[in-house]
Short mmCIF file of C-alpha atoms and ligand atoms in Angstrom, two decimals:
data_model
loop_
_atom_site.label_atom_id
_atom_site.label_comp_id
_atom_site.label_asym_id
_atom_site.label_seq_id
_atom_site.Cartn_x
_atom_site.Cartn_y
_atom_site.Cartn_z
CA UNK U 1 130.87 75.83 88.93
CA UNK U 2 132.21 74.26 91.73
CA UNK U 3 136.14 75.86 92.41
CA UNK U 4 138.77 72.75 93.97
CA UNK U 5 141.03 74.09 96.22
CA UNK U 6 144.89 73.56 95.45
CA UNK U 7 147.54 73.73 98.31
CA UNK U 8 148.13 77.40 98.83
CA UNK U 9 144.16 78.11 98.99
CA UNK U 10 143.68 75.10 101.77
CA UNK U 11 146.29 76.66 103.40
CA UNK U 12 144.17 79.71 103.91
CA UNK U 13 141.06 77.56 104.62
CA UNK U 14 142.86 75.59 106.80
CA UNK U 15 144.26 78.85 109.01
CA UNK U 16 140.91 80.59 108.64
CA UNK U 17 138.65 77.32 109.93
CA UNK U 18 141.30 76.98 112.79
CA UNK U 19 140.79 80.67 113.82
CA UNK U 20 136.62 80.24 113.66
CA UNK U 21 137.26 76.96 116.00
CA UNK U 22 139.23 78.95 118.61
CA UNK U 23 136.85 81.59 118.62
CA UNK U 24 134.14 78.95 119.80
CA UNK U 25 136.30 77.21 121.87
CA UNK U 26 137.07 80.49 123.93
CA UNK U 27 133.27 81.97 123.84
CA UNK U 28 132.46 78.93 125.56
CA UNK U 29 133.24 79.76 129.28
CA UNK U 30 131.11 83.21 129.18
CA UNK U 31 127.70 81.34 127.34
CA UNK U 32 125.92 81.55 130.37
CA UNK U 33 122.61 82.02 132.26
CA UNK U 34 122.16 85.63 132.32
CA UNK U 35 124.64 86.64 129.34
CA UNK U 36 122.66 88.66 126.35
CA UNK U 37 122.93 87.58 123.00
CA UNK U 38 124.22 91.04 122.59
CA UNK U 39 127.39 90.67 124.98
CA UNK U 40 128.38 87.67 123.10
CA UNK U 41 128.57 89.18 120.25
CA UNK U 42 130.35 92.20 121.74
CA UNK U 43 132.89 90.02 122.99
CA UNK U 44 133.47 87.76 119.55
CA UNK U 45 133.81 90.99 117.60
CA UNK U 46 136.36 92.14 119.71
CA UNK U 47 138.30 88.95 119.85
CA UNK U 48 137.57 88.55 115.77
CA UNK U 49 139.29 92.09 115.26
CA UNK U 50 142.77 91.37 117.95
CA UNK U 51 143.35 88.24 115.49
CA UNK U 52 143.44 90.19 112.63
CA UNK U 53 139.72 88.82 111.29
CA UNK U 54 136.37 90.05 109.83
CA UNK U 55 133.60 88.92 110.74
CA UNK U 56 131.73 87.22 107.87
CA UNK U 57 127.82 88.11 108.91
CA UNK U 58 128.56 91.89 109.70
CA UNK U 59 126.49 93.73 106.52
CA UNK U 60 126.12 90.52 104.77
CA UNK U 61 122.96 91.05 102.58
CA UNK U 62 122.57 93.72 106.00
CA UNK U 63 122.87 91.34 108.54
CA UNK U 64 123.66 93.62 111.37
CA UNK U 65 125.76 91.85 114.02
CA UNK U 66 129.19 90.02 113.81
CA UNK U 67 127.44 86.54 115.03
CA UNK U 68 124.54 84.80 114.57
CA UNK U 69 122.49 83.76 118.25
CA UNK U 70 120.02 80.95 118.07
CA UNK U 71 117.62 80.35 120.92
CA UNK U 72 115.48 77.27 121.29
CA UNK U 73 112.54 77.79 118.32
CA UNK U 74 114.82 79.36 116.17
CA UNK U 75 116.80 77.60 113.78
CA UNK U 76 119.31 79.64 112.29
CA UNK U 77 119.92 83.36 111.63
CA UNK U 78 119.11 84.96 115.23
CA UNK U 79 120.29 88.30 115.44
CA UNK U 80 122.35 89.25 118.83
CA UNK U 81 120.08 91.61 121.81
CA UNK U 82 120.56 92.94 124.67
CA UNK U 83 117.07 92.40 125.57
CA UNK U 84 117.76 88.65 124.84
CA UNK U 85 119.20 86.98 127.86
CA UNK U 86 120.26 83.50 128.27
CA UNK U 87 118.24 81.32 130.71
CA UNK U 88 118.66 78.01 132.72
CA UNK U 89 117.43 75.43 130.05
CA UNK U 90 117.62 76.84 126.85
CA UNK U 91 119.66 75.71 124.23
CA UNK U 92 121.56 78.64 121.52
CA UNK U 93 123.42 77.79 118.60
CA UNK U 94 126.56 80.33 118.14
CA UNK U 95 127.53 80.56 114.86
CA UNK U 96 130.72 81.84 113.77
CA UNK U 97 132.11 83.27 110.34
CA UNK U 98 135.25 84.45 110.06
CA UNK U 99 137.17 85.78 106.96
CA UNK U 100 141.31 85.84 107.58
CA UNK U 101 142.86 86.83 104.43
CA UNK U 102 140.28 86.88 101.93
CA UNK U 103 139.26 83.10 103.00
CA UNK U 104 136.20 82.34 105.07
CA UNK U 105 135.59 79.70 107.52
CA UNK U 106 132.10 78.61 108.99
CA UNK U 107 131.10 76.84 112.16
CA UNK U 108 128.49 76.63 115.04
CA UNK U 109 127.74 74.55 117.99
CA UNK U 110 124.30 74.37 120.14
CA UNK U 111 125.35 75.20 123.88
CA UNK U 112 123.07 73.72 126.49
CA UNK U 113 122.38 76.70 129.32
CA UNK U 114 122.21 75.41 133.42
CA UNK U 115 120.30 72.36 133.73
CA UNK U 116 118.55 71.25 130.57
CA UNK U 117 115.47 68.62 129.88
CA UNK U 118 116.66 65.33 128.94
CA UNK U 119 114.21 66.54 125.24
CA UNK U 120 116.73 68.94 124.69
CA UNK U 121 119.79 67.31 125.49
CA UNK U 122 119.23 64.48 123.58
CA UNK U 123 118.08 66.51 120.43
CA UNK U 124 121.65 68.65 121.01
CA UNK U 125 123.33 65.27 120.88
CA UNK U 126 121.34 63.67 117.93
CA UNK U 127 121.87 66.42 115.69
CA UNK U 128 126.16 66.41 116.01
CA UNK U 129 126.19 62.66 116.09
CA UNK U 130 123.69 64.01 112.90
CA UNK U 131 126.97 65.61 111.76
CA UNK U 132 129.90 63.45 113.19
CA UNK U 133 127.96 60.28 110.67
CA UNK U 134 127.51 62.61 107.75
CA UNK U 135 131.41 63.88 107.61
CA UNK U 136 132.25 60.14 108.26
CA UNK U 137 130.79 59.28 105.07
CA UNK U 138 132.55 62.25 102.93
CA UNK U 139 135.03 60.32 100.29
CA UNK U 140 136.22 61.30 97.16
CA UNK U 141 133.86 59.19 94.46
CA UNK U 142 130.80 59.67 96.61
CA UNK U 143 127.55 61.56 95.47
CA UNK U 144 126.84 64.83 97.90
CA UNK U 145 123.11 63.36 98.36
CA UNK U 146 125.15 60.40 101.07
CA UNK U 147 125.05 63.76 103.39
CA UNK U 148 121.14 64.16 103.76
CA UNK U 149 120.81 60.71 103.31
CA UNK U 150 123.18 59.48 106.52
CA UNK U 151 121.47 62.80 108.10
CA UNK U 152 117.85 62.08 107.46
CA UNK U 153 118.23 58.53 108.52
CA UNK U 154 119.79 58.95 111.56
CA UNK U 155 117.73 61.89 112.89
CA UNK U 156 114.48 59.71 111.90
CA UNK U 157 115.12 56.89 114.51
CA UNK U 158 114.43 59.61 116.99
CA UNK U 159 111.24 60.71 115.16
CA UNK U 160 113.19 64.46 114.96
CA UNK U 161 112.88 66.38 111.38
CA UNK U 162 115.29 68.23 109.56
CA UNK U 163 115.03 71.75 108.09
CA UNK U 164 114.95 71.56 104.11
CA UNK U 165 114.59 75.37 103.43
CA UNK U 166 118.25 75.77 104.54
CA UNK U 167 121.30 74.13 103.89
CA UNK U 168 125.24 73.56 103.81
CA UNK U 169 127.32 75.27 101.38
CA UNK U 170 130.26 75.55 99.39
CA UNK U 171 133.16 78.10 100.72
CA UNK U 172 136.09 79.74 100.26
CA UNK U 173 136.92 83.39 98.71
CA UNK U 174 133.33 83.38 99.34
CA UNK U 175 130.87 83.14 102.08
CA UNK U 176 128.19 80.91 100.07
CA UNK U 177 129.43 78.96 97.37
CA UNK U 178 128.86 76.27 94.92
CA UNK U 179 127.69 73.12 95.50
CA UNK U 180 124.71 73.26 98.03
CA UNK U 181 124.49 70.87 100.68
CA UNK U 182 121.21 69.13 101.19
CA UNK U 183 121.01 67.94 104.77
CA UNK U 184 117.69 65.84 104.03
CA UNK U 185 117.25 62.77 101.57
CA UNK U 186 117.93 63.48 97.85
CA UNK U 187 116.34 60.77 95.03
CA UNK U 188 118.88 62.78 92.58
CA UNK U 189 122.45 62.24 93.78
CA UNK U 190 123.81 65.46 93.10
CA UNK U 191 127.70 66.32 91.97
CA UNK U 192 130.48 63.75 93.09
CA UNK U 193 132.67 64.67 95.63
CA UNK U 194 135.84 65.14 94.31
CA UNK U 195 139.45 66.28 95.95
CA UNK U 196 139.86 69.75 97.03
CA UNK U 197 135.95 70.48 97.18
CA UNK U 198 135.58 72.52 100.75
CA UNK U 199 132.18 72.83 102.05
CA UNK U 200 129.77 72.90 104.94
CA UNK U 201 127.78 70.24 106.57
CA UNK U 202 125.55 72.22 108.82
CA UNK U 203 121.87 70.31 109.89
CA UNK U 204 119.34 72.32 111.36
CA UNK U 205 117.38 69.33 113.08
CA UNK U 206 113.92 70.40 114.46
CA UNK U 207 112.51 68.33 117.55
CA UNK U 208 108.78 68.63 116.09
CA UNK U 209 107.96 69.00 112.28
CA UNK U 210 110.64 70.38 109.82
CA UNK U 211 108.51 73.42 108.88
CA UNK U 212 110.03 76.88 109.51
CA UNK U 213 109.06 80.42 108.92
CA UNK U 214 111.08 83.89 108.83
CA UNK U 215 110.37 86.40 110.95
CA UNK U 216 108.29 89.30 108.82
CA UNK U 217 109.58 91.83 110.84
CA UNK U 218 113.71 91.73 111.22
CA UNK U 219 113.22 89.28 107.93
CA UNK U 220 116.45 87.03 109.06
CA UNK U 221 115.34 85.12 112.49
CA UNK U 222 114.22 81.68 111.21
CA UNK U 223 111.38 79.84 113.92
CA UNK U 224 110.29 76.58 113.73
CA UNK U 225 106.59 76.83 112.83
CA UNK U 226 105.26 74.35 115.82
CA UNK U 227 107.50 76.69 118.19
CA UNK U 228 109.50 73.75 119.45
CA UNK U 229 113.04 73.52 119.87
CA UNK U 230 115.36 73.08 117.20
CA UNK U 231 119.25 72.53 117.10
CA UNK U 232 122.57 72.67 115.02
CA UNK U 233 125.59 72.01 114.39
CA UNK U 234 128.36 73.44 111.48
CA UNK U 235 131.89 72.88 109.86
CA UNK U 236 133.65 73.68 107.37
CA UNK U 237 135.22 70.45 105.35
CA UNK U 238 137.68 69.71 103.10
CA UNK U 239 137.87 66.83 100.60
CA UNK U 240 140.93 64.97 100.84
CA UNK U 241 141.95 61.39 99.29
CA UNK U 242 141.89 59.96 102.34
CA UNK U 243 137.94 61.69 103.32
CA UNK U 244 136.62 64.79 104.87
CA UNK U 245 139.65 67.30 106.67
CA UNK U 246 137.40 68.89 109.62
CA UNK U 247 138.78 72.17 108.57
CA UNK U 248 136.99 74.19 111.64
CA UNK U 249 138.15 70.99 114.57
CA UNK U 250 137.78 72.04 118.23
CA UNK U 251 140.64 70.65 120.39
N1 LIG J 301 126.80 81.32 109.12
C1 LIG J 301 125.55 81.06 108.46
C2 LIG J 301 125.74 79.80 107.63
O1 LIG J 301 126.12 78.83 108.21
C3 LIG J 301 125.11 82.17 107.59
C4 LIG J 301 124.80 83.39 108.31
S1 LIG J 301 124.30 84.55 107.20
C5 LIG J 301 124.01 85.86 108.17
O2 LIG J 301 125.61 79.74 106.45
F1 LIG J 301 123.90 86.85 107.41
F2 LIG J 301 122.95 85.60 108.89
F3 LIG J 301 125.02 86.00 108.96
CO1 LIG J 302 127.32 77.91 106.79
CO1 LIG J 303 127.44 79.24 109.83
#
């Protein structure tokens, strides 16, 4: 079942998202070369708990840190080191979960570290255009399956793949909920979108082939299989009449 927000609830999405946006926005000045995964997170937990937050990943399904750290061949799901520290060229996806009073909100963004190859650049800036096109095309009437179709198409022309094992979700009182979010093409067209739906759009768009694997050991670090890069971007939406309410916005 797929719950439609009413006013008071997007009020609480709305605050939450907003919160989960700042927290990116101010995170961004101290993602650095020689930071550690580790001392990012450090420093978003600390911020998450002065605003009066949670942080959504801490113990979820034992997740053990407050944010998740993505470096170059992984995808999604890195878990914060202090061994791991950032170098010139790489590429990390920070993504941040917050939960402000009993509502979660859900965004990331793939910083680019020092000087980075024009590869990686340009697959950081196809995959949110990826994003921006698919959120253009949310509307009340649509099917869900426009998402991975806009995505999938777009991402193509650049011969990059996108991740199928892991997609967008539905959200609110809860981290993951109804509907799923495809971010590749769909032949069925899935649920239409209808007002008060809130959701994310998050592609994971890999630079060589789409196939990933999980790491056997910590079980939650996903790699892309050829080992080369892959990047992402996340936020949480709203359905309105009008189209998709960026609900996690950066100023
Ligand atoms: N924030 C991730 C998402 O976009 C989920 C992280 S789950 C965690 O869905 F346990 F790894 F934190
Ligand atoms: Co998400
Ligand atoms: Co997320």
């Amino acid at each position: 079942m797929i719950h439609l927000k009413k006013a008071p609830e997007i009020k609480k999405m709305r605050k939450v998202g907003k919160l989960a946006a700042k927290l990116l926005e101010y995170i961004a000045p101290f993602v650095e070369e020689g930071i550690s995964t580790q001392a990012i997170n450090d420093i978003c937990s600390k911020w998450i708990k002065e605003h009066g937050a949670i942080a959504g990943p801490l113990n979820y399904k034992g997740f053990p840190k407050s944010i998740c750290t993505s470096i170059n061949d992984v995808v999604c799901h890195g878990i914060p080191k202090k061994e791991d520290l950032l170098k010139k060229g790489d590429i990390v996806n920070i993504d941040i979960t917050l939960i402000l009073d009993g509502y979660y909100g859900d965004t990331s963004k793939t910083f680019l570290i020092g000087e980075v190859s024009d590869e990686a650049k340009k697959l950081v800036e196809v995959t949110k255009k990826a994003l921006t096109r698919a959120i253009m095309n949310v509307k009340p009437g649509e099917r869900i399956n426009i998402i991975g179709n806009t995505i999938q198409d777009y991402v193509t022309k650049y011969r990059y793949s996108v991740v199928t094992e892991l997609g967008g979700h539905g959200i609110g009182r809860h981290f993951h909920e109804e509907p799923c979010v495809f971010h590749h093409r769909q032949k069925q067209k899935g649920v239409v979108l209808k007002e008060g739906m809130t959701f994310t759009i998050e592609p994971m768009i890999n630079q060589g082939k789409k196939d990933v694997f999980t790491d056997p050991y910590d079980k939650w670090t996903v790699y892309t299989l050829d080992g080369l890069l892959s990047a992402q971007f996340e936020h949480t939406v709203l359905v309105t009449s009008k189209g998709a309410e960026v609900l996690t916005i950066r100023d």
